[in-house]
Amino acid sequence: MLNGDVIAQKNTESGDSWFKQLYKGLTLEYPKFYKMDMLSQAGFIGSELIKKSNPALSTRYQDDEIGLLFANQESSADTDIRFMESYVDKKSPSPSLFVYTLPNIVLGEIAIRNKWFGENMFAVLPKFAPEFFLQYGEIMMVAGAKAVLMGWLGILEGKIEVFVFLVEENSATGMQLNRENLITCAGF
């Protein structure tokens, strides 16, 4: 969903993952996407959907005025497990998986793609915490960010929770950023 509207539905007959289906459906050109782990793909697709609904986002702000604030409960455990299995099964760890054994790599992927060099933070929390996003987002705004792309990216062994949203200093949407709106929009 994007802004409450269904924009795509998973094709269960496709051999592609849900994120690859979305990537192809959005007709994006970023070949590095296929090398990313699922956590990075989730953040990447989320950021691309936000940009799609805000086409002037990159031109409205300087490259250091857009911050990134993401969190999840399991860090990079999904990829960590596959990395460990590659070591146990093949007696040689997979370097392509090792690259993604840190949760902040997703922030790097988004920053590099968009040339956004503002403050960024990836936190590991016990559960989705609206107060964290409200308080830390406010700190980022006070420190100079004009917009903050925020997201909860829960990826672990087939369970996927992705909620990405944009907070702007002078938002035209009129939606107030508060705990209730975050919980309602997140759906969990």
PDB file of N, CA, C and O in Angstrom, residues 1 16 19 21 28 49 53 58 70 75 79 82 93 97 101 103 107 129 136 150 169 172 176:
ATOM      1  N   MET A   1       0.840  -1.177   0.000  1.00  0.00           N
ATOM      2  CA  MET A   1       0.000   0.000   0.000  1.00  0.00           C
ATOM      3  C   MET A   1       0.884   1.239   0.000  1.00  0.00           C
ATOM      4  O   MET A   1       1.959   1.227   0.578  1.00  0.00           O
ATOM      5  N   ASP A  16       9.744 -15.122  -8.553  1.00  0.00           N
ATOM      6  CA  ASP A  16      10.461 -14.011  -7.942  1.00  0.00           C
ATOM      7  C   ASP A  16       9.949 -13.744  -6.527  1.00  0.00           C
ATOM      8  O   ASP A  16       8.775 -13.937  -6.231  1.00  0.00           O
ATOM      9  N   PHE A  19       9.821  -8.699  -3.154  1.00  0.00           N
ATOM     10  CA  PHE A  19      10.584  -7.475  -3.400  1.00  0.00           C
ATOM     11  C   PHE A  19      11.036  -7.380  -4.859  1.00  0.00           C
ATOM     12  O   PHE A  19      11.032  -6.310  -5.454  1.00  0.00           O
ATOM     13  N   GLN A  21       9.417  -8.695  -7.376  1.00  0.00           N
ATOM     14  CA  GLN A  21       8.207  -8.369  -8.133  1.00  0.00           C
ATOM     15  C   GLN A  21       7.940  -6.867  -8.082  1.00  0.00           C
ATOM     16  O   GLN A  21       7.612  -6.250  -9.102  1.00  0.00           O
ATOM     17  N   LEU A  28      12.370  -0.066 -12.154  1.00  0.00           N
ATOM     18  CA  LEU A  28      13.552   0.628 -11.661  1.00  0.00           C
ATOM     19  C   LEU A  28      14.794   0.152 -12.398  1.00  0.00           C
ATOM     20  O   LEU A  28      14.850  -0.977 -12.886  1.00  0.00           O
ATOM     21  N   LEU A  49       9.230   3.857  -3.261  1.00  0.00           N
ATOM     22  CA  LEU A  49       7.795   4.137  -3.235  1.00  0.00           C
ATOM     23  C   LEU A  49       7.523   5.526  -2.660  1.00  0.00           C
ATOM     24  O   LEU A  49       6.650   6.253  -3.146  1.00  0.00           O
ATOM     25  N   SER A  53       5.762   8.784  -4.662  1.00  0.00           N
ATOM     26  CA  SER A  53       4.629   9.598  -4.226  1.00  0.00           C
ATOM     27  C   SER A  53       5.034  11.048  -3.940  1.00  0.00           C
ATOM     28  O   SER A  53       4.179  11.896  -3.721  1.00  0.00           O
ATOM     29  N   SER A  58      13.803  14.912  -4.005  1.00  0.00           N
ATOM     30  CA  SER A  58      15.257  15.113  -4.141  1.00  0.00           C
ATOM     31  C   SER A  58      15.625  16.526  -4.571  1.00  0.00           C
ATOM     32  O   SER A  58      16.748  16.962  -4.341  1.00  0.00           O
ATOM     33  N   PHE A  70      15.845   4.339  10.669  1.00  0.00           N
ATOM     34  CA  PHE A  70      15.211   3.033  10.518  1.00  0.00           C
ATOM     35  C   PHE A  70      15.452   2.191  11.767  1.00  0.00           C
ATOM     36  O   PHE A  70      16.377   2.447  12.536  1.00  0.00           O
ATOM     37  N   SER A  75      17.804  -6.973  13.830  1.00  0.00           N
ATOM     38  CA  SER A  75      19.053  -6.546  13.223  1.00  0.00           C
ATOM     39  C   SER A  75      19.145  -7.151  11.817  1.00  0.00           C
ATOM     40  O   SER A  75      18.197  -7.066  11.053  1.00  0.00           O
ATOM     41  N   THR A  79      19.991 -12.461   7.291  1.00  0.00           N
ATOM     42  CA  THR A  79      21.198 -12.663   6.485  1.00  0.00           C
ATOM     43  C   THR A  79      22.288 -13.328   7.305  1.00  0.00           C
ATOM     44  O   THR A  79      23.046 -14.165   6.784  1.00  0.00           O
ATOM     45  N   ARG A  82      21.814 -17.016   7.110  1.00  0.00           N
ATOM     46  CA  ARG A  82      22.243 -17.565   5.817  1.00  0.00           C
ATOM     47  C   ARG A  82      23.764 -17.538   5.676  1.00  0.00           C
ATOM     48  O   ARG A  82      24.364 -18.452   5.103  1.00  0.00           O
ATOM     49  N   PRO A  93      32.660 -19.284   4.091  1.00  0.00           N
ATOM     50  CA  PRO A  93      31.612 -18.272   4.198  1.00  0.00           C
ATOM     51  C   PRO A  93      31.446 -17.489   2.899  1.00  0.00           C
ATOM     52  O   PRO A  93      32.408 -17.251   2.181  1.00  0.00           O
ATOM     53  N   LEU A  97      27.245 -12.560   1.164  1.00  0.00           N
ATOM     54  CA  LEU A  97      26.352 -12.456   2.317  1.00  0.00           C
ATOM     55  C   LEU A  97      26.998 -11.641   3.432  1.00  0.00           C
ATOM     56  O   LEU A  97      26.321 -10.900   4.139  1.00  0.00           O
ATOM     57  N   THR A 101      25.784  -8.288   6.656  1.00  0.00           N
ATOM     58  CA  THR A 101      25.586  -8.731   8.035  1.00  0.00           C
ATOM     59  C   THR A 101      25.630  -7.577   9.034  1.00  0.00           C
ATOM     60  O   THR A 101      25.917  -7.773  10.205  1.00  0.00           O
ATOM     61  N   PRO A 103      22.945  -4.184   9.967  1.00  0.00           N
ATOM     62  CA  PRO A 103      21.672  -3.585   9.573  1.00  0.00           C
ATOM     63  C   PRO A 103      21.803  -2.203   8.947  1.00  0.00           C
ATOM     64  O   PRO A 103      20.953  -1.804   8.150  1.00  0.00           O
ATOM     65  N   LEU A 107      20.845   1.541   5.030  1.00  0.00           N
ATOM     66  CA  LEU A 107      20.932   3.001   4.979  1.00  0.00           C
ATOM     67  C   LEU A 107      21.960   3.446   3.944  1.00  0.00           C
ATOM     68  O   LEU A 107      21.737   4.420   3.217  1.00  0.00           O
ATOM     69  N   ALA A 129       8.311   0.959  18.027  1.00  0.00           N
ATOM     70  CA  ALA A 129       8.166   1.946  19.102  1.00  0.00           C
ATOM     71  C   ALA A 129       7.936   3.331  18.501  1.00  0.00           C
ATOM     72  O   ALA A 129       8.891   4.029  18.150  1.00  0.00           O
ATOM     73  N   TYR A 136      13.472  10.642  18.215  1.00  0.00           N
ATOM     74  CA  TYR A 136      14.730  10.726  17.487  1.00  0.00           C
ATOM     75  C   TYR A 136      14.558  11.538  16.205  1.00  0.00           C
ATOM     76  O   TYR A 136      15.452  12.275  15.794  1.00  0.00           O
ATOM     77  N   MET A 150      11.818   7.539   7.404  1.00  0.00           N
ATOM     78  CA  MET A 150      11.829   6.638   8.552  1.00  0.00           C
ATOM     79  C   MET A 150      11.239   5.298   8.150  1.00  0.00           C
ATOM     80  O   MET A 150      10.403   5.227   7.251  1.00  0.00           O
ATOM     81  N   GLU A 169       9.699  18.806   7.437  1.00  0.00           N
ATOM     82  CA  GLU A 169       9.580  19.976   8.307  1.00  0.00           C
ATOM     83  C   GLU A 169       8.323  20.791   7.961  1.00  0.00           C
ATOM     84  O   GLU A 169       7.573  21.199   8.833  1.00  0.00           O
ATOM     85  N   ALA A 172       3.066  19.234   3.319  1.00  0.00           N
ATOM     86  CA  ALA A 172       1.840  19.694   2.679  1.00  0.00           C
ATOM     87  C   ALA A 172       0.689  18.705   2.894  1.00  0.00           C
ATOM     88  O   ALA A 172      -0.445  19.007   2.565  1.00  0.00           O
ATOM     89  N   GLN A 176      -0.634  14.920  10.953  1.00  0.00           N
ATOM     90  CA  GLN A 176       0.189  15.213  12.115  1.00  0.00           C
ATOM     91  C   GLN A 176       0.992  13.970  12.505  1.00  0.00           C
ATOM     92  O   GLN A 176       0.463  12.866  12.547  1.00  0.00           O
TER      93      GLN A 176
END
